[in-house]
PDB file of N, CA and C in Angstrom:
ATOM      1  N   GLN A 177       3.648  -9.864  11.535  1.00 77.00           N
ATOM      2  CA  GLN A 177       4.004  -9.720  10.143  1.00 77.00           C
ATOM      3  C   GLN A 177       5.167  -8.738  10.005  1.00 77.00           C
ATOM      4  N   VAL A 178       6.152  -9.122   9.211  1.00 84.00           N
ATOM      5  CA  VAL A 178       7.334  -8.297   8.995  1.00 84.00           C
ATOM      6  C   VAL A 178       7.101  -7.354   7.820  1.00 84.00           C
ATOM      7  N   GLN A 179       7.552  -6.132   7.987  1.00 91.00           N
ATOM      8  CA  GLN A 179       7.504  -5.152   6.910  1.00 91.00           C
ATOM      9  C   GLN A 179       8.898  -4.616   6.646  1.00 91.00           C
ATOM     10  N   LEU A 180       9.249  -4.526   5.378  1.00 94.00           N
ATOM     11  CA  LEU A 180      10.504  -3.928   4.955  1.00 94.00           C
ATOM     12  C   LEU A 180      10.184  -2.683   4.147  1.00 94.00           C
ATOM     13  N   VAL A 181      10.784  -1.582   4.518  1.00 94.00           N
ATOM     14  CA  VAL A 181      10.512  -0.315   3.860  1.00 94.00           C
ATOM     15  C   VAL A 181      11.812   0.274   3.340  1.00 94.00           C
ATOM     16  N   GLU A 182      11.887   0.442   2.016  1.00 96.00           N
ATOM     17  CA  GLU A 182      13.062   1.018   1.383  1.00 96.00           C
ATOM     18  C   GLU A 182      12.905   2.527   1.242  1.00 96.00           C
ATOM     19  N   SER A 183      14.031   3.204   1.198  1.00 96.00           N
ATOM     20  CA  SER A 183      14.042   4.632   0.940  1.00 96.00           C
ATOM     21  C   SER A 183      15.382   5.008   0.318  1.00 96.00           C
ATOM     22  N   GLY A 184      15.437   6.190  -0.263  1.00 97.00           N
ATOM     23  CA  GLY A 184      16.677   6.700  -0.808  1.00 97.00           C
ATOM     24  C   GLY A 184      16.777   6.684  -2.314  1.00 97.00           C
ATOM     25  N   GLY A 185      15.815   6.097  -2.986  1.00 97.00           N
ATOM     26  CA  GLY A 185      15.841   6.085  -4.436  1.00 97.00           C
ATOM     27  C   GLY A 185      15.579   7.460  -5.008  1.00 97.00           C
ATOM     28  N   GLY A 186      15.866   7.604  -6.282  1.00 97.00           N
ATOM     29  CA  GLY A 186      15.653   8.882  -6.938  1.00 97.00           C
ATOM     30  C   GLY A 186      16.363   8.949  -8.262  1.00 97.00           C
ATOM     31  N   LEU A 187      16.468  10.160  -8.773  1.00 98.00           N
ATOM     32  CA  LEU A 187      17.120  10.416 -10.052  1.00 98.00           C
ATOM     33  C   LEU A 187      18.539  10.901  -9.820  1.00 98.00           C
ATOM     34  N   VAL A 188      19.468  10.304 -10.527  1.00 98.00           N
ATOM     35  CA  VAL A 188      20.865  10.687 -10.408  1.00 98.00           C
ATOM     36  C   VAL A 188      21.515  10.623 -11.781  1.00 98.00           C
ATOM     37  N   GLN A 189      22.487  11.487 -12.016  1.00 97.00           N
ATOM     38  CA  GLN A 189      23.219  11.471 -13.274  1.00 97.00           C
ATOM     39  C   GLN A 189      24.247  10.348 -13.289  1.00 97.00           C
ATOM     40  N   PRO A 190      24.607   9.867 -14.465  1.00 98.00           N
ATOM     41  CA  PRO A 190      25.678   8.878 -14.536  1.00 98.00           C
ATOM     42  C   PRO A 190      26.920   9.378 -13.812  1.00 98.00           C
ATOM     43  N   GLY A 191      27.528   8.489 -13.046  1.00 98.00           N
ATOM     44  CA  GLY A 191      28.679   8.856 -12.244  1.00 98.00           C
ATOM     45  C   GLY A 191      28.332   9.344 -10.857  1.00 98.00           C
ATOM     46  N   GLY A 192      27.071   9.570 -10.600  1.00 98.00           N
ATOM     47  CA  GLY A 192      26.630  10.050  -9.309  1.00 98.00           C
ATOM     48  C   GLY A 192      26.464   8.936  -8.292  1.00 98.00           C
ATOM     49  N   SER A 193      25.961   9.310  -7.125  1.00 98.00           N
ATOM     50  CA  SER A 193      25.827   8.369  -6.017  1.00 98.00           C
ATOM     51  C   SER A 193      24.455   8.465  -5.371  1.00 98.00           C
ATOM     52  N   LEU A 194      24.024   7.358  -4.808  1.00 98.00           N
ATOM     53  CA  LEU A 194      22.818   7.281  -4.008  1.00 98.00           C
ATOM     54  C   LEU A 194      23.062   6.314  -2.861  1.00 98.00           C
ATOM     55  N   ARG A 195      22.352   6.529  -1.777  1.00 98.00           N
ATOM     56  CA  ARG A 195      22.406   5.609  -0.650  1.00 98.00           C
ATOM     57  C   ARG A 195      20.999   5.137  -0.335  1.00 98.00           C
ATOM     58  N   LEU A 196      20.771   3.851  -0.480  1.00 98.00           N
ATOM     59  CA  LEU A 196      19.491   3.257  -0.169  1.00 98.00           C
ATOM     60  C   LEU A 196      19.502   2.706   1.247  1.00 98.00           C
ATOM     61  N   SER A 197      18.363   2.745   1.882  1.00 97.00           N
ATOM     62  CA  SER A 197      18.232   2.150   3.198  1.00 97.00           C
ATOM     63  C   SER A 197      16.963   1.314   3.247  1.00 97.00           C
ATOM     64  N   CYS A 198      16.974   0.331   4.108  1.00 95.00           N
ATOM     65  CA  CYS A 198      15.828  -0.547   4.291  1.00 95.00           C
ATOM     66  C   CYS A 198      15.698  -0.868   5.761  1.00 95.00           C
ATOM     67  N   SER A 199      14.566  -0.533   6.318  1.00 92.00           N
ATOM     68  CA  SER A 199      14.312  -0.781   7.727  1.00 92.00           C
ATOM     69  C   SER A 199      13.230  -1.836   7.888  1.00 92.00           C
ATOM     70  N   ALA A 200      13.503  -2.800   8.735  1.00 88.00           N
ATOM     71  CA  ALA A 200      12.549  -3.857   9.020  1.00 88.00           C
ATOM     72  C   ALA A 200      11.786  -3.543  10.294  1.00 88.00           C
ATOM     73  N   SER A 201      10.507  -3.826  10.272  1.00 85.00           N
ATOM     74  CA  SER A 201       9.673  -3.604  11.440  1.00 85.00           C
ATOM     75  C   SER A 201       8.643  -4.715  11.541  1.00 85.00           C
ATOM     76  N   GLY A 202       7.923  -4.726  12.634  1.00 78.00           N
ATOM     77  CA  GLY A 202       6.916  -5.747  12.843  1.00 78.00           C
ATOM     78  C   GLY A 202       7.423  -6.850  13.744  1.00 78.00           C
ATOM     79  N   SER A 203       7.147  -8.078  13.363  1.00 69.00           N
ATOM     80  CA  SER A 203       7.469  -9.218  14.207  1.00 69.00           C
ATOM     81  C   SER A 203       8.909  -9.690  14.088  1.00 69.00           C
ATOM     82  N   ILE A 204       9.679  -9.083  13.209  1.00 65.00           N
ATOM     83  CA  ILE A 204      11.055  -9.521  13.024  1.00 65.00           C
ATOM     84  C   ILE A 204      11.869  -9.274  14.287  1.00 65.00           C
ATOM     85  N   SER A 205      12.680 -10.248  14.633  1.00 63.00           N
ATOM     86  CA  SER A 205      13.553 -10.120  15.792  1.00 63.00           C
ATOM     87  C   SER A 205      15.020 -10.183  15.421  1.00 63.00           C
ATOM     88  N   SER A 206      15.349 -11.009  14.434  1.00 68.00           N
ATOM     89  CA  SER A 206      16.730 -11.143  13.999  1.00 68.00           C
ATOM     90  C   SER A 206      16.762 -11.657  12.563  1.00 68.00           C
ATOM     91  N   ALA A 207      17.180 -10.813  11.656  1.00 71.00           N
ATOM     92  CA  ALA A 207      17.341 -11.206  10.256  1.00 71.00           C
ATOM     93  C   ALA A 207      18.716 -11.815  10.071  1.00 71.00           C
ATOM     94  N   HIS A 208      18.751 -13.050   9.632  1.00 82.00           N
ATOM     95  CA  HIS A 208      20.025 -13.728   9.452  1.00 82.00           C
ATOM     96  C   HIS A 208      20.756 -13.268   8.194  1.00 82.00           C
ATOM     97  N   THR A 209      20.006 -12.990   7.161  1.00 91.00           N
ATOM     98  CA  THR A 209      20.566 -12.512   5.920  1.00 91.00           C
ATOM     99  C   THR A 209      19.707 -11.381   5.366  1.00 91.00           C
ATOM    100  N   MET A 210      20.354 -10.355   4.863  1.00 93.00           N
ATOM    101  CA  MET A 210      19.645  -9.273   4.195  1.00 93.00           C
ATOM    102  C   MET A 210      20.342  -8.995   2.880  1.00 93.00           C
ATOM    103  N   ALA A 211      19.584  -8.479   1.933  1.00 96.00           N
ATOM    104  CA  ALA A 211      20.126  -8.298   0.595  1.00 96.00           C
ATOM    105  C   ALA A 211      19.372  -7.223  -0.157  1.00 96.00           C
ATOM    106  N   TRP A 212      19.980  -6.804  -1.248  1.00 98.00           N
ATOM    107  CA  TRP A 212      19.346  -5.918  -2.203  1.00 98.00           C
ATOM    108  C   TRP A 212      19.253  -6.618  -3.547  1.00 98.00           C
ATOM    109  N   TYR A 213      18.084  -6.569  -4.126  1.00 98.00           N
ATOM    110  CA  TYR A 213      17.836  -7.052  -5.470  1.00 98.00           C
ATOM    111  C   TYR A 213      17.368  -5.884  -6.322  1.00 98.00           C
ATOM    112  N   ARG A 214      17.409  -6.071  -7.633  1.00 98.00           N
ATOM    113  CA  ARG A 214      16.865  -5.056  -8.516  1.00 98.00           C
ATOM    114  C   ARG A 214      16.170  -5.714  -9.696  1.00 98.00           C
ATOM    115  N   GLN A 215      15.241  -4.969 -10.290  1.00 98.00           N
ATOM    116  CA  GLN A 215      14.449  -5.511 -11.373  1.00 98.00           C
ATOM    117  C   GLN A 215      14.016  -4.403 -12.313  1.00 98.00           C
ATOM    118  N   THR A 216      14.121  -4.677 -13.606  1.00 95.00           N
ATOM    119  CA  THR A 216      13.605  -3.794 -14.637  1.00 95.00           C
ATOM    120  C   THR A 216      12.423  -4.483 -15.298  1.00 95.00           C
ATOM    121  N   PRO A 217      11.536  -3.731 -15.960  1.00 91.00           N
ATOM    122  CA  PRO A 217      10.356  -4.340 -16.570  1.00 91.00           C
ATOM    123  C   PRO A 217      10.702  -5.465 -17.535  1.00 91.00           C
ATOM    124  N   GLY A 218      10.039  -6.591 -17.373  1.00 88.00           N
ATOM    125  CA  GLY A 218      10.247  -7.729 -18.243  1.00 88.00           C
ATOM    126  C   GLY A 218      11.403  -8.624 -17.868  1.00 88.00           C
ATOM    127  N   ASP A 219      12.188  -8.227 -16.890  1.00 93.00           N
ATOM    128  CA  ASP A 219      13.349  -9.008 -16.481  1.00 93.00           C
ATOM    129  C   ASP A 219      13.117  -9.671 -15.134  1.00 93.00           C
ATOM    130  N   GLN A 220      13.937 -10.678 -14.867  1.00 95.00           N
ATOM    131  CA  GLN A 220      13.905 -11.323 -13.569  1.00 95.00           C
ATOM    132  C   GLN A 220      14.565 -10.432 -12.529  1.00 95.00           C
ATOM    133  N   ARG A 221      14.137 -10.599 -11.321  1.00 96.00           N
ATOM    134  CA  ARG A 221      14.774  -9.898 -10.231  1.00 96.00           C
ATOM    135  C   ARG A 221      16.162 -10.499 -10.006  1.00 96.00           C
ATOM    136  N   GLU A 222      17.180  -9.659  -9.959  1.00 97.00           N
ATOM    137  CA  GLU A 222      18.542 -10.131  -9.809  1.00 97.00           C
ATOM    138  C   GLU A 222      19.153  -9.656  -8.502  1.00 97.00           C
ATOM    139  N   LEU A 223      20.013 -10.492  -7.971  1.00 98.00           N
ATOM    140  CA  LEU A 223      20.713 -10.158  -6.744  1.00 98.00           C
ATOM    141  C   LEU A 223      21.787  -9.119  -7.021  1.00 98.00           C
ATOM    142  N   VAL A 224      21.790  -8.060  -6.247  1.00 98.00           N
ATOM    143  CA  VAL A 224      22.792  -7.012  -6.353  1.00 98.00           C
ATOM    144  C   VAL A 224      23.875  -7.200  -5.300  1.00 98.00           C
ATOM    145  N   ALA A 225      23.457  -7.355  -4.072  1.00 98.00           N
ATOM    146  CA  ALA A 225      24.395  -7.513  -2.967  1.00 98.00           C
ATOM    147  C   ALA A 225      23.695  -8.215  -1.821  1.00 98.00           C
ATOM    148  N   ILE A 226      24.448  -9.006  -1.082  1.00 97.00           N
ATOM    149  CA  ILE A 226      23.892  -9.751   0.031  1.00 97.00           C
ATOM    150  C   ILE A 226      24.858  -9.697   1.201  1.00 97.00           C
ATOM    151  N   ILE A 227      24.319  -9.669   2.397  1.00 96.00           N
ATOM    152  CA  ILE A 227      25.147  -9.600   3.589  1.00 96.00           C
ATOM    153  C   ILE A 227      24.583 -10.522   4.653  1.00 96.00           C
ATOM    154  N   SER A 228      25.454 -11.320   5.233  1.00 93.00           N
ATOM    155  CA  SER A 228      25.055 -12.209   6.308  1.00 93.00           C
ATOM    156  C   SER A 228      24.976 -11.443   7.613  1.00 93.00           C
ATOM    157  N   ARG A 229      24.419 -12.089   8.633  1.00 87.00           N
ATOM    158  CA  ARG A 229      24.339 -11.431   9.926  1.00 87.00           C
ATOM    159  C   ARG A 229      25.730 -11.125  10.465  1.00 87.00           C
ATOM    160  N   GLY A 230      26.698 -11.958  10.135  1.00 88.00           N
ATOM    161  CA  GLY A 230      28.060 -11.748  10.578  1.00 88.00           C
ATOM    162  C   GLY A 230      28.841 -10.743   9.764  1.00 88.00           C
ATOM    163  N   GLY A 231      28.250 -10.234   8.689  1.00 91.00           N
ATOM    164  CA  GLY A 231      28.893  -9.198   7.908  1.00 91.00           C
ATOM    165  C   GLY A 231      29.570  -9.647   6.635  1.00 91.00           C
ATOM    166  N   ALA A 232      29.516 -10.929   6.324  1.00 95.00           N
ATOM    167  CA  ALA A 232      30.086 -11.405   5.066  1.00 95.00           C
ATOM    168  C   ALA A 232      29.243 -10.903   3.905  1.00 95.00           C
ATOM    169  N   THR A 233      29.905 -10.423   2.866  1.00 98.00           N
ATOM    170  CA  THR A 233      29.194  -9.816   1.748  1.00 98.00           C
ATOM    171  C   THR A 233      29.527 -10.492   0.435  1.00 98.00           C
ATOM    172  N   LYS A 234      28.621 -10.358  -0.497  1.00 98.00           N
ATOM    173  CA  LYS A 234      28.806 -10.856  -1.847  1.00 98.00           C
ATOM    174  C   LYS A 234      28.084  -9.906  -2.789  1.00 98.00           C
ATOM    175  N   TYR A 235      28.698  -9.636  -3.936  1.00 98.00           N
ATOM    176  CA  TYR A 235      28.160  -8.680  -4.884  1.00 98.00           C
ATOM    177  C   TYR A 235      28.043  -9.267  -6.269  1.00 98.00           C
ATOM    178  N   ALA A 236      27.093  -8.748  -7.022  1.00 98.00           N
ATOM    179  CA  ALA A 236      27.041  -9.060  -8.434  1.00 98.00           C
ATOM    180  C   ALA A 236      28.285  -8.491  -9.102  1.00 98.00           C
ATOM    181  N   ASP A 237      28.796  -9.193 -10.098  1.00 98.00           N
ATOM    182  CA  ASP A 237      30.003  -8.737 -10.773  1.00 98.00           C
ATOM    183  C   ASP A 237      29.854  -7.322 -11.328  1.00 98.00           C
ATOM    184  N   SER A 238      28.668  -6.982 -11.757  1.00 97.00           N
ATOM    185  CA  SER A 238      28.441  -5.702 -12.393  1.00 97.00           C
ATOM    186  C   SER A 238      28.553  -4.512 -11.442  1.00 97.00           C
ATOM    187  N   VAL A 239      28.496  -4.758 -10.139  1.00 98.00           N
ATOM    188  CA  VAL A 239      28.536  -3.655  -9.181  1.00 98.00           C
ATOM    189  C   VAL A 239      29.748  -3.702  -8.269  1.00 98.00           C
ATOM    190  N   LYS A 240      30.576  -4.705  -8.400  1.00 98.00           N
ATOM    191  CA  LYS A 240      31.756  -4.822  -7.552  1.00 98.00           C
ATOM    192  C   LYS A 240      32.650  -3.595  -7.695  1.00 98.00           C
ATOM    193  N   GLY A 241      33.090  -3.085  -6.569  1.00 98.00           N
ATOM    194  CA  GLY A 241      33.931  -1.909  -6.566  1.00 98.00           C
ATOM    195  C   GLY A 241      33.179  -0.605  -6.587  1.00 98.00           C
ATOM    196  N   ARG A 242      31.883  -0.652  -6.850  1.00 98.00           N
ATOM    197  CA  ARG A 242      31.068   0.555  -6.907  1.00 98.00           C
ATOM    198  C   ARG A 242      30.016   0.619  -5.809  1.00 98.00           C
ATOM    199  N   PHE A 243      29.459  -0.529  -5.444  1.00 98.00           N
ATOM    200  CA  PHE A 243      28.410  -0.591  -4.432  1.00 98.00           C
ATOM    201  C   PHE A 243      28.959  -1.198  -3.152  1.00 98.00           C
ATOM    202  N   THR A 244      28.402  -0.772  -2.030  1.00 98.00           N
ATOM    203  CA  THR A 244      28.765  -1.321  -0.738  1.00 98.00           C
ATOM    204  C   THR A 244      27.504  -1.583   0.074  1.00 98.00           C
ATOM    205  N   ILE A 245      27.347  -2.805   0.529  1.00 98.00           N
ATOM    206  CA  ILE A 245      26.220  -3.154   1.385  1.00 98.00           C
ATOM    207  C   ILE A 245      26.699  -3.196   2.829  1.00 98.00           C
ATOM    208  N   SER A 246      25.872  -2.718   3.723  1.00 96.00           N
ATOM    209  CA  SER A 246      26.192  -2.730   5.143  1.00 96.00           C
ATOM    210  C   SER A 246      24.905  -2.921   5.934  1.00 96.00           C
ATOM    211  N   ARG A 247      25.051  -3.194   7.219  1.00 92.00           N
ATOM    212  CA  ARG A 247      23.862  -3.426   8.031  1.00 92.00           C
ATOM    213  C   ARG A 247      24.079  -3.004   9.465  1.00 92.00           C
ATOM    214  N   ASP A 248      22.984  -2.750  10.122  1.00 89.00           N
ATOM    215  CA  ASP A 248      22.961  -2.463  11.545  1.00 89.00           C
ATOM    216  C   ASP A 248      22.035  -3.501  12.155  1.00 89.00           C
ATOM    217  N   ASN A 249      22.606  -4.502  12.779  1.00 81.00           N
ATOM    218  CA  ASN A 249      21.810  -5.612  13.290  1.00 81.00           C
ATOM    219  C   ASN A 249      20.815  -5.183  14.369  1.00 81.00           C
ATOM    220  N   ALA A 250      21.232  -4.269  15.217  1.00 83.00           N
ATOM    221  CA  ALA A 250      20.355  -3.812  16.289  1.00 83.00           C
ATOM    222  C   ALA A 250      19.104  -3.140  15.740  1.00 83.00           C
ATOM    223  N   LYS A 251      19.245  -2.479  14.606  1.00 84.00           N
ATOM    224  CA  LYS A 251      18.121  -1.775  13.996  1.00 84.00           C
ATOM    225  C   LYS A 251      17.428  -2.576  12.907  1.00 84.00           C
ATOM    226  N   ASN A 252      17.964  -3.763  12.612  1.00 83.00           N
ATOM    227  CA  ASN A 252      17.446  -4.563  11.505  1.00 83.00           C
ATOM    228  C   ASN A 252      17.330  -3.718  10.235  1.00 83.00           C
ATOM    229  N   THR A 253      18.408  -3.044   9.943  1.00 90.00           N
ATOM    230  CA  THR A 253      18.461  -2.135   8.809  1.00 90.00           C
ATOM    231  C   THR A 253      19.632  -2.488   7.909  1.00 90.00           C
ATOM    232  N   VAL A 254      19.408  -2.412   6.615  1.00 94.00           N
ATOM    233  CA  VAL A 254      20.455  -2.659   5.648  1.00 94.00           C
ATOM    234  C   VAL A 254      20.570  -1.451   4.733  1.00 94.00           C
ATOM    235  N   TYR A 255      21.794  -1.170   4.294  1.00 96.00           N
ATOM    236  CA  TYR A 255      22.065  -0.021   3.454  1.00 96.00           C
ATOM    237  C   TYR A 255      22.765  -0.470   2.181  1.00 96.00           C
ATOM    238  N   LEU A 256      22.609   0.325   1.156  1.00 98.00           N
ATOM    239  CA  LEU A 256      23.339   0.102  -0.083  1.00 98.00           C
ATOM    240  C   LEU A 256      23.865   1.438  -0.570  1.00 98.00           C
ATOM    241  N   GLN A 257      25.165   1.618  -0.459  1.00 98.00           N
ATOM    242  CA  GLN A 257      25.820   2.801  -0.988  1.00 98.00           C
ATOM    243  C   GLN A 257      26.196   2.532  -2.436  1.00 98.00           C
ATOM    244  N   MET A 258      25.673   3.333  -3.330  1.00 98.00           N
ATOM    245  CA  MET A 258      25.889   3.145  -4.754  1.00 98.00           C
ATOM    246  C   MET A 258      26.671   4.331  -5.302  1.00 98.00           C
ATOM    247  N   ASN A 259      27.863   4.055  -5.781  1.00 98.00           N
ATOM    248  CA  ASN A 259      28.719   5.077  -6.357  1.00 98.00           C
ATOM    249  C   ASN A 259      28.967   4.789  -7.828  1.00 98.00           C
ATOM    250  N   SER A 260      29.416   5.808  -8.532  1.00 98.00           N
ATOM    251  CA  SER A 260      29.734   5.672  -9.956  1.00 98.00           C
ATOM    252  C   SER A 260      28.598   5.006 -10.717  1.00 98.00           C
ATOM    253  N   LEU A 261      27.411   5.501 -10.506  1.00 98.00           N
ATOM    254  CA  LEU A 261      26.230   4.882 -11.091  1.00 98.00           C
ATOM    255  C   LEU A 261      26.237   4.973 -12.612  1.00 98.00           C
ATOM    256  N   LYS A 262      25.769   3.910 -13.220  1.00 98.00           N
ATOM    257  CA  LYS A 262      25.671   3.799 -14.665  1.00 98.00           C
ATOM    258  C   LYS A 262      24.210   3.707 -15.082  1.00 98.00           C
ATOM    259  N   PRO A 263      23.891   4.070 -16.322  1.00 97.00           N
ATOM    260  CA  PRO A 263      22.507   3.914 -16.783  1.00 97.00           C
ATOM    261  C   PRO A 263      21.987   2.486 -16.617  1.00 97.00           C
ATOM    262  N   GLU A 264      22.860   1.517 -16.729  1.00 96.00           N
ATOM    263  CA  GLU A 264      22.475   0.121 -16.571  1.00 96.00           C
ATOM    264  C   GLU A 264      22.037  -0.220 -15.152  1.00 96.00           C
ATOM    265  N   ASP A 265      22.351   0.639 -14.198  1.00 97.00           N
ATOM    266  CA  ASP A 265      21.950   0.414 -12.815  1.00 97.00           C
ATOM    267  C   ASP A 265      20.514   0.829 -12.543  1.00 97.00           C
ATOM    268  N   ALA A 266      19.897   1.536 -13.456  1.00 97.00           N
ATOM    269  CA  ALA A 266      18.526   1.994 -13.261  1.00 97.00           C
ATOM    270  C   ALA A 266      17.586   0.802 -13.122  1.00 97.00           C
ATOM    271  N   ALA A 267      16.796   0.809 -12.077  1.00 98.00           N
ATOM    272  CA  ALA A 267      15.887  -0.295 -11.796  1.00 98.00           C
ATOM    273  C   ALA A 267      15.103   0.027 -10.536  1.00 98.00           C
ATOM    274  N   VAL A 268      14.146  -0.824 -10.240  1.00 98.00           N
ATOM    275  CA  VAL A 268      13.522  -0.802  -8.930  1.00 98.00           C
ATOM    276  C   VAL A 268      14.347  -1.693  -8.023  1.00 98.00           C
ATOM    277  N   TYR A 269      14.787  -1.146  -6.930  1.00 98.00           N
ATOM    278  CA  TYR A 269      15.613  -1.878  -5.989  1.00 98.00           C
ATOM    279  C   TYR A 269      14.757  -2.367  -4.828  1.00 98.00           C
ATOM    280  N   TYR A 270      14.876  -3.654  -4.536  1.00 98.00           N
ATOM    281  CA  TYR A 270      14.082  -4.291  -3.505  1.00 98.00           C
ATOM    282  C   TYR A 270      14.947  -4.772  -2.357  1.00 98.00           C
ATOM    283  N   CYS A 271      14.478  -4.542  -1.170  1.00 96.00           N
ATOM    284  CA  CYS A 271      15.125  -5.047   0.024  1.00 96.00           C
ATOM    285  C   CYS A 271      14.605  -6.439   0.336  1.00 96.00           C
ATOM    286  N   TYR A 272      15.486  -7.287   0.811  1.00 95.00           N
ATOM    287  CA  TYR A 272      15.146  -8.661   1.151  1.00 95.00           C
ATOM    288  C   TYR A 272      15.707  -9.011   2.519  1.00 95.00           C
ATOM    289  N   ALA A 273      14.948  -9.783   3.256  1.00 93.00           N
ATOM    290  CA  ALA A 273      15.426 -10.289   4.537  1.00 93.00           C
ATOM    291  C   ALA A 273      14.858 -11.673   4.764  1.00 93.00           C
ATOM    292  N   VAL A 274      15.597 -12.479   5.481  1.00 91.00           N
ATOM    293  CA  VAL A 274      15.127 -13.813   5.830  1.00 91.00           C
ATOM    294  C   VAL A 274      15.319 -14.019   7.320  1.00 91.00           C
ATOM    295  N   GLN A 275      14.320 -14.574   7.949  1.00 85.00           N
ATOM    296  CA  GLN A 275      14.371 -14.883   9.363  1.00 85.00           C
ATOM    297  C   GLN A 275      13.703 -16.225   9.586  1.00 85.00           C
ATOM    298  N   TRP A 276      14.429 -17.140  10.182  1.00 83.00           N
ATOM    299  CA  TRP A 276      13.918 -18.468  10.488  1.00 83.00           C
ATOM    300  C   TRP A 276      13.294 -19.132   9.265  1.00 83.00           C
ATOM    301  N   GLY A 277      13.965 -19.001   8.148  1.00 87.00           N
ATOM    302  CA  GLY A 277      13.541 -19.660   6.927  1.00 87.00           C
ATOM    303  C   GLY A 277      12.428 -18.986   6.168  1.00 87.00           C
ATOM    304  N   ILE A 278      11.972 -17.839   6.602  1.00 89.00           N
ATOM    305  CA  ILE A 278      10.888 -17.125   5.946  1.00 89.00           C
ATOM    306  C   ILE A 278      11.435 -15.899   5.235  1.00 89.00           C
ATOM    307  N   ASP A 279      11.059 -15.735   3.977  1.00 93.00           N
ATOM    308  CA  ASP A 279      11.519 -14.616   3.163  1.00 93.00           C
ATOM    309  C   ASP A 279      10.580 -13.425   3.271  1.00 93.00           C
ATOM    310  N   TYR A 280      11.168 -12.240   3.276  1.00 93.00           N
ATOM    311  CA  TYR A 280      10.403 -11.006   3.306  1.00 93.00           C
ATOM    312  C   TYR A 280      10.955 -10.050   2.255  1.00 93.00           C
ATOM    313  N   TRP A 281      10.050  -9.312   1.626  1.00 96.00           N
ATOM    314  CA  TRP A 281      10.426  -8.372   0.574  1.00 96.00           C
ATOM    315  C   TRP A 281       9.818  -7.005   0.826  1.00 96.00           C
ATOM    316  N   GLY A 282      10.584  -5.976   0.489  1.00 97.00           N
ATOM    317  CA  GLY A 282      10.043  -4.636   0.489  1.00 97.00           C
ATOM    318  C   GLY A 282       9.288  -4.361  -0.797  1.00 97.00           C
ATOM    319  N   LYS A 283       8.662  -3.211  -0.873  1.00 97.00           N
ATOM    320  CA  LYS A 283       7.893  -2.834  -2.055  1.00 97.00           C
ATOM    321  C   LYS A 283       8.753  -2.246  -3.158  1.00 97.00           C
ATOM    322  N   GLY A 284       9.974  -1.871  -2.841  1.00 97.00           N
ATOM    323  CA  GLY A 284      10.896  -1.366  -3.834  1.00 97.00           C
ATOM    324  C   GLY A 284      11.013   0.145  -3.839  1.00 97.00           C
ATOM    325  N   THR A 285      12.163   0.608  -4.280  1.00 97.00           N
ATOM    326  CA  THR A 285      12.401   2.028  -4.468  1.00 97.00           C
ATOM    327  C   THR A 285      13.060   2.224  -5.829  1.00 97.00           C
ATOM    328  N   LEU A 286      12.595   3.204  -6.567  1.00 97.00           N
ATOM    329  CA  LEU A 286      13.035   3.404  -7.944  1.00 97.00           C
ATOM    330  C   LEU A 286      14.318   4.214  -8.002  1.00 97.00           C
ATOM    331  N   VAL A 287      15.282   3.679  -8.732  1.00 98.00           N
ATOM    332  CA  VAL A 287      16.530   4.375  -9.010  1.00 98.00           C
ATOM    333  C   VAL A 287      16.598   4.648 -10.508  1.00 98.00           C
ATOM    334  N   THR A 288      16.717   5.912 -10.860  1.00 98.00           N
ATOM    335  CA  THR A 288      16.821   6.314 -12.253  1.00 98.00           C
ATOM    336  C   THR A 288      18.177   6.958 -12.479  1.00 98.00           C
ATOM    337  N   VAL A 289      18.886   6.497 -13.480  1.00 97.00           N
ATOM    338  CA  VAL A 289      20.209   7.027 -13.812  1.00 97.00           C
ATOM    339  C   VAL A 289      20.137   7.582 -15.223  1.00 97.00           C
ATOM    340  N   SER A 290      20.159   8.888 -15.326  1.00 95.00           N
ATOM    341  CA  SER A 290      19.994   9.531 -16.619  1.00 95.00           C
ATOM    342  C   SER A 290      20.585  10.926 -16.596  1.00 95.00           C
ATOM    343  N   SER A 291      21.109  11.343 -17.731  1.00 91.00           N
ATOM    344  CA  SER A 291      21.617  12.695 -17.870  1.00 91.00           C
ATOM    345  C   SER A 291      20.541  13.645 -18.373  1.00 91.00           C
TER     346      SER A 291
END
C-alpha cells in the first residue's frame, strides 16, 4: 500500500512564501505523475500544479508565475514552492501520485493566508 505524506503547511501573511513537500512510501516504486491539488470547504478539489516523471509541468492559471512544482524521482518526492501567496490560496493542499494506473492521495496539509 502506498502512502503519501504532506508537510510544510502553516500560516503565512499575504505576499509570503511556503514550501510544501510530499513523500511517497510503501509499495510505490515509480510514480509516473505527481501533482498538488487544493480544496476549500464546499468546493471541488482543484488541480494546482502537475509534473510528469520527465519534468514537464502544468499550472492552474491562478498560480502561474507564483508557484513552482518540482520532484525528486529517486525519493518519490514532490515539492511545491509557493510565493506571493494570496488569501485566495488558502486551502487544504493534497498530494497526488499515480503509478501503473492507480491513484494515490495524501491526507492534506492546511495552508492559511491571513494578515
